[in-house]
CSV table of C-alpha atoms in Angstrom, one decimal:
chain,number,residue,atom,x,y,z
A,1,MET,CA,12.6,-70.9,-41.9
A,2,ARG,CA,9.7,-69.9,-39.7
A,3,GLN,CA,11.6,-71.2,-36.5
A,4,GLN,CA,14.3,-68.2,-37.7
A,5,LYS,CA,11.6,-66.3,-37.9
A,6,HIS,CA,10.2,-67.1,-34.6
A,7,ILE,CA,13.5,-66.7,-33.3
A,8,LEU,CA,13.5,-62.7,-35.0
A,9,THR,CA,10.4,-62.5,-33.2
A,10,ILE,CA,11.8,-63.3,-29.5
A,11,ILE,CA,14.5,-61.2,-29.7
A,12,THR,CA,12.7,-58.4,-31.0
A,13,PHE,CA,9.9,-58.9,-28.7
A,14,LEU,CA,12.5,-58.9,-25.1
A,15,ILE,CA,14.7,-56.0,-27.5
A,16,THR,CA,11.4,-54.2,-26.7
A,17,CYS,CA,11.1,-55.4,-23.1
A,18,CYS,CA,14.3,-53.8,-22.0
A,19,CYS,CA,13.7,-51.1,-23.6
A,20,ILE,CA,10.2,-49.9,-21.9
A,21,LEU,CA,12.4,-51.3,-18.8
A,22,SER,CA,15.5,-49.2,-19.1
A,23,CYS,CA,12.6,-46.3,-19.8
A,24,SER,CA,10.7,-46.8,-17.0
A,25,HIS,CA,14.2,-47.1,-14.9
A,26,ASN,CA,15.3,-43.8,-15.7
A,27,LYS,CA,11.9,-41.7,-16.0
A,28,ILE,CA,12.1,-43.4,-11.7
A,29,ASN,CA,15.7,-42.3,-11.4
A,30,ASN,CA,15.0,-39.0,-12.8
A,31,GLU,CA,11.6,-38.6,-10.1
A,32,GLU,CA,14.3,-40.0,-7.6
A,33,GLU,CA,17.0,-37.0,-8.5
A,34,THR,CA,14.4,-34.6,-9.0
A,35,ILE,CA,13.0,-34.9,-5.5
A,36,LYS,CA,16.5,-35.4,-4.1
A,37,ARG,CA,18.0,-32.4,-5.8
A,38,ILE,CA,16.9,-29.9,-3.2
A,39,PRO,CA,20.1,-28.9,-1.6
A,40,ASP,CA,20.7,-29.9,2.6
A,41,THR,CA,21.1,-26.0,3.2
A,42,LEU,CA,18.5,-23.6,1.3
A,43,ILE,CA,18.9,-19.6,1.8
A,44,VAL,CA,15.1,-18.5,0.8
A,45,GLY,CA,14.4,-14.9,0.6
A,46,THR,CA,11.0,-12.9,1.2
A,47,LEU,CA,9.4,-10.2,2.4
A,48,TYR,CA,8.4,-8.5,5.4
A,49,SER,CA,4.0,-8.4,5.0
A,50,PRO,CA,1.5,-9.2,7.1
A,51,THR,CA,0.4,-12.5,4.6
A,52,SER,CA,4.1,-14.0,4.5
A,53,TYR,CA,5.9,-13.4,7.0
A,54,PHE,CA,6.0,-11.1,10.3
A,55,LEU,CA,7.1,-11.6,14.2
A,56,TYR,CA,4.2,-11.7,16.3
A,57,LYS,CA,5.0,-11.1,20.3
A,58,SER,CA,8.4,-13.2,20.1
A,59,ASP,CA,7.2,-15.6,16.8
A,60,ILE,CA,8.4,-15.5,13.1
A,61,MET,CA,4.6,-15.9,11.6
A,62,GLY,CA,3.6,-15.4,8.1
A,63,TYR,CA,1.9,-18.5,5.9
A,64,ASN,CA,5.1,-18.4,3.7
A,65,TYR,CA,7.6,-18.7,6.4
A,66,ASP,CA,5.9,-21.6,7.8
A,67,LEU,CA,5.6,-23.4,4.3
A,68,VAL,CA,8.9,-23.1,4.0
A,69,MET,CA,9.5,-24.7,7.2
A,70,HIS,CA,6.9,-27.4,6.1
A,71,LEU,CA,9.4,-28.0,3.4
A,72,ALA,CA,12.2,-28.1,5.7
A,73,LYS,CA,10.5,-30.8,8.0
A,74,ASP,CA,9.6,-33.1,4.6
A,75,LYS,CA,13.1,-32.9,3.4
A,76,ASN,CA,15.1,-32.4,6.7
A,77,ILE,CA,17.1,-29.9,5.6
A,78,GLU,CA,18.3,-26.3,7.2
A,79,ILE,CA,16.5,-22.9,6.2
A,80,LYS,CA,18.8,-19.8,6.5
A,81,PHE,CA,16.0,-16.6,6.4
A,82,GLU,CA,16.9,-13.6,4.4
A,83,VAL,CA,14.5,-10.6,4.8
A,84,PHE,CA,14.3,-7.6,2.1
A,85,ARG,CA,12.6,-4.7,2.4
A,86,SER,CA,10.9,-4.3,-1.9
A,87,LEU,CA,10.4,-7.0,-4.3
A,88,SER,CA,13.2,-6.0,-6.7
A,89,SER,CA,16.3,-6.0,-4.1
A,90,LEU,CA,14.6,-9.8,-3.3
A,91,LEU,CA,14.6,-10.3,-6.9
A,92,GLU,CA,18.0,-8.8,-7.2
A,93,ARG,CA,19.5,-11.3,-4.9
A,94,LEU,CA,18.1,-14.1,-6.5
A,95,ASP,CA,19.6,-13.2,-9.7
A,96,SER,CA,22.8,-12.7,-9.1
A,97,ALA,CA,22.6,-16.2,-7.0
A,98,GLN,CA,22.8,-15.4,-3.5
A,99,ILE,CA,19.7,-16.6,-2.6
A,100,ASP,CA,17.9,-19.6,-3.5
A,101,LEU,CA,14.1,-19.6,-3.6
A,102,ALA,CA,12.4,-16.7,-3.3
A,103,ALA,CA,9.2,-17.6,-0.4
A,104,TYR,CA,7.2,-15.0,-1.6
A,105,ASN,CA,4.1,-14.3,-4.0
A,106,THR,CA,5.8,-13.3,-7.5
A,107,PRO,CA,3.0,-12.3,-10.3
A,108,ILE,CA,3.1,-15.0,-13.0
A,109,THR,CA,3.2,-12.5,-15.8
A,110,ALA,CA,5.2,-11.9,-18.5
A,111,GLU,CA,7.2,-9.5,-17.0
A,112,PHE,CA,8.7,-12.1,-14.5
A,113,ASN,CA,8.5,-15.3,-16.4
A,114,ASN,CA,11.3,-13.3,-18.9
A,115,ARG,CA,13.5,-13.3,-15.1
A,116,VAL,CA,13.0,-16.2,-13.1
A,117,THR,CA,11.0,-20.0,-13.1
A,118,HIS,CA,8.1,-19.9,-10.8
A,119,CYS,CA,7.3,-23.0,-8.6
A,120,GLY,CA,5.6,-24.2,-5.5
A,121,ILE,CA,2.0,-23.7,-4.4
A,122,GLU,CA,0.1,-21.1,-7.2
A,123,SER,CA,-1.7,-18.1,-5.9
A,124,ILE,CA,-4.8,-16.4,-7.6
A,125,THR,CA,-5.9,-12.9,-6.3
A,126,ARG,CA,-8.6,-10.8,-7.7
A,127,GLN,CA,-9.5,-7.3,-6.2
A,128,VAL,CA,-12.4,-7.4,-4.4
A,129,LEU,CA,-15.4,-4.5,-2.9
A,130,ILE,CA,-15.6,-4.0,0.7
A,131,GLN,CA,-18.8,-3.0,1.5
A,132,PRO,CA,-20.4,-2.9,4.6
A,133,THR,CA,-23.0,-5.2,5.6
A,134,LYS,CA,-25.8,-3.5,7.3
A,135,LYS,CA,-29.5,-4.7,8.0
A,136,GLY,CA,-32.1,-4.0,5.9
A,137,GLU,CA,-29.7,-3.2,3.3
A,138,LYS,CA,-28.5,-5.1,-0.4
A,139,LEU,CA,-25.4,-5.4,-0.6
A,140,ILE,CA,-23.7,-4.8,-4.6
A,141,THR,CA,-23.8,-8.1,-6.8
A,142,ASP,CA,-22.8,-6.9,-9.4
A,143,VAL,CA,-20.3,-3.9,-11.3
A,144,THR,CA,-23.2,-2.3,-13.1
A,145,GLN,CA,-24.3,-1.4,-9.8
A,146,LEU,CA,-21.3,0.9,-8.3
A,147,VAL,CA,-22.7,3.6,-11.2
A,148,GLY,CA,-23.0,6.3,-9.0
A,149,LYS,CA,-21.3,5.2,-6.0
A,150,GLU,CA,-18.4,6.4,-4.1
A,151,ILE,CA,-15.3,4.4,-3.4
A,152,TYR,CA,-12.1,5.3,-2.0
A,153,VAL,CA,-8.6,3.9,-2.8
A,154,GLU,CA,-4.9,4.4,-3.1
A,155,LYS,CA,-3.9,6.9,-4.9
A,156,GLY,CA,-1.8,5.7,-8.0
A,157,SER,CA,-2.4,1.9,-6.6
A,158,LYS,CA,-3.6,-0.9,-9.0
A,159,TYR,CA,-7.1,-0.2,-7.1
A,160,GLU,CA,-6.7,3.5,-8.8
A,161,SER,CA,-6.1,2.2,-11.7
A,162,ARG,CA,-8.9,-0.9,-12.1
A,163,LEU,CA,-11.7,1.2,-11.3
A,164,GLN,CA,-10.8,4.1,-14.0
A,165,ASN,CA,-10.8,0.8,-16.8
A,166,LEU,CA,-14.2,-0.4,-15.1
A,167,ASN,CA,-15.6,3.1,-14.7
A,168,SER,CA,-14.5,3.3,-19.1
A,169,GLU,CA,-16.1,0.1,-19.4
A,170,LEU,CA,-19.9,1.4,-17.7
A,171,GLY,CA,-19.3,4.8,-19.6
A,172,GLY,CA,-18.6,6.8,-17.1
A,173,GLY,CA,-20.1,7.9,-13.3
A,174,ILE,CA,-18.4,5.6,-10.1
A,175,LYS,CA,-16.7,8.3,-8.2
A,176,ILE,CA,-13.7,7.5,-7.7
A,177,HIS,CA,-11.7,9.2,-4.1
A,178,ALA,CA,-8.2,9.3,-4.9
A,179,ILE,CA,-6.5,9.2,-0.7
A,180,ASN,CA,-3.0,9.9,-0.7
A,181,ARG,CA,-0.8,6.7,0.4
A,182,ASP,CA,2.3,8.5,3.0
A,183,THR,CA,-0.7,9.2,4.8
A,184,ILE,CA,-3.3,6.0,4.2
A,185,MET,CA,-3.7,2.4,3.0
A,186,SER,CA,-5.9,-0.6,2.2
A,187,GLU,CA,-6.0,-1.6,5.8
A,188,ASP,CA,-6.9,1.9,7.2
A,189,LEU,CA,-9.8,2.1,4.1
A,190,ILE,CA,-11.4,-1.4,5.3
A,191,SER,CA,-11.3,-0.4,8.9
A,192,MET,CA,-13.0,3.3,8.1
A,193,VAL,CA,-15.4,1.1,5.7
A,194,ALA,CA,-16.2,-0.7,8.7
A,195,ASN,CA,-16.6,1.7,10.9
A,196,ASN,CA,-18.6,3.7,8.6
A,197,GLU,CA,-16.5,6.3,7.7
A,198,ILE,CA,-16.4,6.0,4.1
A,199,PRO,CA,-18.6,3.8,1.8
A,200,LEU,CA,-16.6,1.4,-0.2
A,201,THR,CA,-13.3,0.5,-1.0
A,202,VAL,CA,-11.5,-1.9,-3.2
A,203,VAL,CA,-8.3,-4.1,-2.4
A,204,ASP,CA,-6.8,-7.6,-3.1
A,205,ASN,CA,-8.8,-10.4,-2.0
A,206,ASP,CA,-6.4,-12.0,-0.2
A,207,ILE,CA,-6.0,-8.3,2.5
A,208,ALA,CA,-9.5,-8.8,2.6
A,209,GLN,CA,-9.3,-11.6,4.2
A,210,LEU,CA,-7.1,-11.8,6.5
A,211,ASP,CA,-9.2,-8.0,7.3
A,212,HIS,CA,-11.9,-9.7,7.3
A,213,THR,CA,-11.3,-12.2,10.6
A,214,TYR,CA,-10.6,-8.5,12.6
A,215,TYR,CA,-14.3,-7.3,11.5
A,216,SER,CA,-17.5,-9.3,10.6
A,217,ASN,CA,-19.5,-6.3,9.7
A,218,ILE,CA,-18.2,-6.2,6.2
A,219,ASP,CA,-19.1,-7.7,2.9
A,220,ILE,CA,-15.9,-9.1,0.8
A,221,SER,CA,-17.7,-11.4,-2.1
A,222,LEU,CA,-18.2,-9.1,-5.3
A,223,GLU,CA,-14.5,-9.6,-7.2
A,224,ILE,CA,-13.8,-6.4,-10.3
A,225,SER,CA,-11.3,-8.0,-11.5
A,226,PHE,CA,-9.8,-10.7,-13.4
A,227,PRO,CA,-7.7,-13.6,-11.9
A,228,GLN,CA,-4.0,-12.7,-10.7
A,229,ARG,CA,-1.3,-15.7,-10.6
A,230,SER,CA,1.7,-15.7,-8.5
A,231,SER,CA,3.8,-17.7,-6.9
A,232,TRP,CA,7.7,-18.9,-5.2
A,233,SER,CA,10.5,-18.1,-7.5
A,234,VAL,CA,13.4,-19.4,-8.0
A,235,LYS,CA,16.6,-18.4,-10.9
A,236,LYS,CA,16.2,-19.1,-14.2
A,237,GLY,CA,19.2,-21.8,-15.1
A,238,ASN,CA,17.2,-23.4,-11.5
A,239,GLU,CA,14.8,-25.4,-13.1
A,240,TRP,CA,15.8,-28.4,-11.8
A,241,LEU,CA,15.2,-26.7,-8.0
A,242,ALA,CA,11.6,-25.2,-9.7
A,243,ASP,CA,11.0,-29.3,-10.2
A,244,SER,CA,11.9,-30.5,-7.1
A,245,ILE,CA,9.5,-28.1,-5.5
A,246,ASP,CA,6.8,-28.3,-8.0
A,247,VAL,CA,7.8,-32.1,-7.0
A,248,TRP,CA,7.0,-32.0,-3.0
A,249,ALA,CA,4.0,-28.8,-3.7
A,250,ASN,CA,1.7,-31.4,-6.0
A,251,THR,CA,1.4,-34.1,-3.2
A,252,LYS,CA,-2.0,-34.4,-1.9
A,253,GLU,CA,-0.2,-33.9,2.4
A,254,VAL,CA,1.4,-30.3,0.8
A,255,GLN,CA,-1.8,-29.6,-0.5
A,256,HIS,CA,-4.2,-30.6,2.1
A,257,TYR,CA,-1.4,-28.4,4.6
A,258,SER,CA,-1.0,-25.3,2.4
A,259,LYS,CA,-5.8,-24.9,2.4
A,260,ARG,CA,-5.2,-25.0,6.2
A,261,LEU,CA,-2.8,-23.2,6.6
A,262,PHE,CA,-4.3,-20.2,4.5
A,263,ASN,CA,-7.5,-20.9,6.9
A,264,HIS,CA,-5.8,-20.6,9.4
A,265,TYR,CA,-3.9,-17.0,8.6
A,266,PHE,CA,-6.5,-16.0,6.5
A,267,THR,CA,-10.1,-16.9,7.9
A,268,THR,CA,-9.9,-17.4,11.9
A,269,SER,CA,-11.6,-14.9,13.6
A,270,ARG,CA,-9.1,-12.4,15.6
A,271,ASN,CA,-12.0,-10.7,17.4
A,272,ASN,CA,-11.8,-10.5,21.0
A,273,LYS,CA,-15.6,-11.2,22.6
A,274,GLN,CA,-15.5,-9.2,25.5
A,275,ILE,CA,-17.6,-10.4,28.6
A,276,ILE,CA,-19.9,-7.9,30.2
A,277,ILE,CA,-17.9,-7.0,33.8
A,278,ASN,CA,-19.7,-8.2,36.9
A,279,VAL,CA,-19.9,-4.8,38.8
A,280,LYS,CA,-21.4,-6.6,41.7
A,281,ASN,CA,-18.7,-8.7,42.6
A,282,LEU,CA,-17.0,-5.4,42.0
A,283,GLN,CA,-19.0,-4.1,45.0
A,284,ARG,CA,-17.8,-6.4,46.5
A,285,GLY,CA,-14.3,-6.9,46.6
A,286,ILE,CA,-13.7,-9.1,44.2
A,287,ILE,CA,-12.5,-8.5,40.4
A,288,SER,CA,-12.5,-12.7,39.5
A,289,LYS,CA,-11.5,-16.1,41.5
A,290,TYR,CA,-8.3,-15.9,40.6
A,291,ASP,CA,-7.4,-12.4,42.7
A,292,ASN,CA,-4.8,-14.3,45.1
A,293,PHE,CA,-2.7,-15.6,42.2
A,294,PHE,CA,-2.9,-11.7,41.0
A,295,LYS,CA,-2.0,-10.5,44.6
A,296,GLU,CA,0.8,-13.1,44.4
A,297,SER,CA,2.5,-12.4,41.1
A,298,ALA,CA,2.2,-8.9,40.8
A,299,LYS,CA,3.7,-8.3,44.2
A,300,GLY,CA,7.1,-10.1,42.3
A,301,ILE,CA,7.2,-7.1,39.5
A,302,GLY,CA,5.7,-4.1,42.1
A,303,TRP,CA,2.8,-3.6,40.3
A,304,ASP,CA,-0.5,-2.7,41.8
A,305,TRP,CA,-2.0,-5.8,41.0
A,306,LYS,CA,-5.3,-5.2,39.8
A,307,LEU,CA,-3.2,-3.9,36.8
A,308,LEU,CA,-2.2,-7.6,35.7
A,309,ALA,CA,-6.0,-8.8,36.4
A,310,ALA,CA,-6.7,-6.6,33.9
A,311,GLN,CA,-4.3,-7.7,31.2
A,312,GLY,CA,-5.5,-11.0,32.6
A,313,TYR,CA,-9.7,-10.4,31.5
A,314,VAL,CA,-8.1,-8.2,28.4
A,315,GLU,CA,-5.9,-11.7,27.3
A,316,SER,CA,-8.8,-14.3,28.2
A,317,ASN,CA,-11.6,-12.6,30.3
A,318,PHE,CA,-10.1,-14.7,32.7
A,319,ASN,CA,-10.1,-18.0,30.5
A,320,PRO,CA,-7.6,-20.7,31.6
A,321,LEU,CA,-8.7,-22.7,28.4
A,322,ALA,CA,-8.1,-19.6,26.0
A,323,VAL,CA,-6.3,-20.7,22.9
A,324,SER,CA,-5.5,-17.4,20.1
A,325,TRP,CA,-5.7,-17.5,16.9
A,326,ALA,CA,-1.5,-17.6,17.3
A,327,GLY,CA,-1.9,-20.2,19.5
A,328,ALA,CA,-1.0,-18.5,22.9
A,329,ARG,CA,-2.8,-19.9,25.8
A,330,GLY,CA,-4.2,-19.2,29.2
A,331,ILE,CA,-5.5,-16.6,31.0
A,332,MET,CA,-1.8,-14.6,30.6
A,333,GLN,CA,-1.7,-15.7,26.6
A,334,LEU,CA,1.3,-17.2,26.4
A,335,MET,CA,2.8,-18.0,23.5
A,336,PRO,CA,4.4,-21.4,23.6
A,337,GLY,CA,8.1,-20.5,22.8
A,338,THR,CA,7.6,-18.3,25.6
A,339,ALA,CA,5.8,-20.3,28.5
A,340,ARG,CA,8.4,-23.0,27.4
A,341,HIS,CA,11.3,-19.9,28.8
A,342,TYR,CA,10.5,-19.4,31.4
A,343,GLY,CA,9.3,-22.9,32.6
A,344,LEU,CA,5.7,-24.2,31.1
A,345,ASP,CA,5.1,-27.0,29.0
A,346,ALA,CA,2.2,-28.3,27.7
A,347,SER,CA,1.5,-30.1,31.1
A,348,ASN,CA,1.2,-27.0,33.0
A,349,ILE,CA,0.3,-24.2,30.3
A,350,GLU,CA,-3.0,-23.6,31.8
A,351,ASP,CA,-2.9,-23.9,34.8
A,352,PRO,CA,-4.4,-20.2,35.9
A,353,GLN,CA,-1.2,-19.9,38.9
A,354,SER,CA,2.0,-21.3,37.1
A,355,ASN,CA,0.3,-19.5,33.7
A,356,ILE,CA,0.4,-15.6,36.1
A,357,HIS,CA,3.4,-16.5,37.2
A,358,ALA,CA,5.4,-16.8,34.5
A,359,ALA,CA,3.3,-13.7,33.1
A,360,THR,CA,5.4,-11.9,35.5
A,361,LYS,CA,8.5,-13.3,34.4
A,362,SER,CA,8.0,-12.1,31.3
A,363,ILE,CA,6.8,-8.0,32.4
A,364,LYS,CA,9.9,-8.5,35.2
A,365,ASP,CA,12.1,-9.2,31.7
A,366,LEU,CA,10.5,-6.7,29.6
A,367,ASN,CA,10.9,-4.4,32.7
A,368,LYS,CA,14.2,-4.6,32.5
A,369,SER,CA,14.8,-4.1,29.0
A,370,LEU,CA,13.2,-1.0,28.2
A,371,SER,CA,14.2,0.7,31.8
A,372,LYS,CA,17.0,1.9,29.4
A,373,TYR,CA,15.0,3.9,27.9
A,374,VAL,CA,12.0,4.7,29.8
A,375,GLU,CA,13.3,6.6,32.2
A,376,ASP,CA,9.8,7.5,34.0
A,377,GLU,CA,8.3,3.6,35.7
A,378,GLU,CA,4.7,4.7,35.5
A,379,GLU,CA,5.0,5.5,32.0
A,380,ARG,CA,7.0,3.0,31.2
A,381,LYS,CA,3.8,0.6,32.1
A,382,LYS,CA,2.5,1.2,29.2
A,383,PHE,CA,5.3,0.5,27.2
A,384,ILE,CA,5.5,-2.8,28.6
A,385,ILE,CA,2.1,-3.8,28.3
A,386,ALA,CA,2.7,-2.9,24.5
A,387,ALA,CA,5.7,-5.1,24.3
A,388,TYR,CA,3.3,-7.7,26.3
A,389,ASN,CA,1.2,-8.0,23.3
A,390,SER,CA,3.0,-7.0,20.6
A,391,GLY,CA,6.3,-8.3,21.0
A,392,ILE,CA,9.8,-6.1,22.3
A,393,ALA,CA,11.2,-6.0,18.9
A,394,HIS,CA,8.6,-4.0,17.6
A,395,ILE,CA,8.2,-1.4,20.5
A,396,TYR,CA,12.2,-0.8,20.1
A,397,ASP,CA,11.5,0.2,16.5
A,398,ALA,CA,8.5,2.3,17.3
A,399,ILE,CA,10.7,4.0,19.9
A,400,ALA,CA,13.4,4.5,17.5
A,401,LEU,CA,10.7,5.7,14.5
A,402,ALA,CA,9.9,8.8,17.6
A,403,LYS,CA,13.0,9.8,17.4
A,404,LYS,CA,13.3,10.1,14.1
A,405,TYR,CA,10.4,11.7,13.5
A,406,GLY,CA,10.1,14.1,15.8
A,407,LYS,CA,8.2,12.1,18.7
A,408,ASP,CA,9.0,12.3,22.2
A,409,PRO,CA,10.4,8.8,22.1
A,410,GLN,CA,9.5,8.1,26.5
A,411,ILE,CA,6.1,8.7,26.1
A,412,TRP,CA,3.6,6.2,25.0
A,413,ASP,CA,0.0,8.1,23.9
A,414,ASP,CA,0.3,10.3,21.3
A,415,ASN,CA,4.1,9.4,20.7
A,416,VAL,CA,5.8,6.0,20.5
A,417,CYS,CA,2.0,4.8,19.8
A,418,ASP,CA,1.7,6.9,16.4
A,419,ALA,CA,5.0,5.0,15.6
A,420,LEU,CA,3.4,2.1,15.9
A,421,LEU,CA,1.5,2.6,14.0
A,422,MET,CA,3.1,3.9,11.6
A,423,LYS,CA,5.0,0.2,11.1
A,424,ARG,CA,1.7,-0.7,8.7
A,425,TYR,CA,3.4,1.5,6.1
A,426,PRO,CA,6.2,0.1,3.6
A,427,GLU,CA,7.9,3.3,3.8
A,428,TYR,CA,8.5,3.5,7.5
A,429,TYR,CA,8.9,-0.1,8.2
A,430,ASN,CA,11.2,0.0,5.8
A,431,ASP,CA,13.4,2.9,7.1
A,432,GLU,CA,17.2,2.2,7.8
A,433,VAL,CA,16.1,2.4,11.6
A,434,CYS,CA,13.2,0.0,11.4
A,435,LYS,CA,14.7,-3.9,12.2
A,436,TYR,CA,11.7,-5.9,12.7
A,437,GLY,CA,10.1,-4.9,9.6
A,438,TYR,CA,5.6,-5.1,9.5
A,439,PHE,CA,3.0,-4.6,12.1
A,440,GLY,CA,0.4,-4.0,11.7
A,441,GLY,CA,0.0,-2.0,15.8
A,442,LYS,CA,-4.1,-1.2,15.8
A,443,GLN,CA,-4.0,-4.3,18.2
A,444,THR,CA,-0.9,-3.5,20.6
A,445,VAL,CA,-2.5,0.3,20.6
A,446,LYS,CA,-5.8,-0.9,21.6
A,447,TYR,CA,-5.2,-3.9,24.1
A,448,VAL,CA,-2.8,-1.0,25.9
A,449,GLU,CA,-6.1,1.4,25.7
A,450,ASN,CA,-8.4,-1.9,26.7
A,451,VAL,CA,-6.1,-2.2,30.0
A,452,ILE,CA,-5.7,0.7,31.6
A,453,LYS,CA,-9.6,2.0,30.7
A,454,THR,CA,-10.4,-2.0,32.8
A,455,TYR,CA,-7.3,-1.0,35.3
A,456,ASN,CA,-9.0,2.7,36.1
A,457,LEU,CA,-12.9,0.3,36.4
A,458,PHE,CA,-11.7,-2.0,38.8
A,459,SER,CA,-9.5,0.7,40.8
A,460,LYS,CA,-12.6,2.4,41.3
A,461,TYR,CA,-14.4,-0.2,43.0
A,462,VAL,CA,-12.0,-2.5,44.3
A,463,HIS,CA,-9.4,-1.3,46.8
């Protein structure tokens, strides 16, 4: 009898072990299956925006774009991107299974939870106060201090709604100025605070962080709203895909990569610190120690070499080791892709002579492309300089917008220049004549202005 009990105990133990091993094996298989079920080709939808997907020069950039491409590299899969003009159209295509993944921050709310399955790295945004930092003046550190203050926001925006609610909570006293959204947007208001044209504004913290890379004289630390969570999303019923992306996104390597990527796009300074031009050198007929390279290369494009030198100054302050936030390198700040196209690689992209020579090849090609749109050679130079900075695609869009909205498409100042600035606004970069989406524009407009101003200064002293 004891022997039978002993045998029964052993059998029970063995059955239990088998069950545990089987469950563990199934769990491992399920985890492996989850990881492996991302398809070989993933069709990804996103939106043009300063934080998600945009063209800069000849390169596609953006936080979400780079993160998706990192997924593709890790999983050895192909990505096909489709770019939409609104979140509603993006989610419609997701609903109809025409795309697999919406790589755009979809709010995690009851409304969207009923429609999509969220996945990937979660983003948390808050509305923050934009205020100037002035020596000797105290910053606003509490929302109660907003009583009696004037704050400018976009009319009909969530920022106006939040301020109205906050104003009620505080018993009134906040002076809210709602500005027509057709003529101004958040980044314009941030610029106006930085330039002391208005006292305060409110935007989401990711936009604030991005613009803070351009304006170091603003403070963005005071939060005035509850956090809003958002993430990528997939179609309801495709939870297996969401699980696969979640497994990938939750690895330490990807978490660290996303933080580095965030810092790259949202905290790296984009201010160009200009040095003072040495007028004594100019009086001796010297612009830089690379003058012979500029003279030699300018012959190939028929430009005054001083104009090419002015670009080199504005691009890098004649620093052959300069590297921009976007990865452009050398005196003429060539993007790696552009450099490769003109025969340069990592070994010689920073060589001054090679860098300047490759830049003139690029300028020659830009001139050829733009000659179909701008007849006057002198006027065309402004378009070429703009295209060198922004990429020719955005200049094509600006010409199309100028033509459509009654501006002269062959004149830069006050015409195509203004049309390029229109590409900051959704109603224009989503216009049917615009093919290449969002572009900030202000940096390029300022760039053209600075190059021409510098050229005029050089020409005053050097003949």
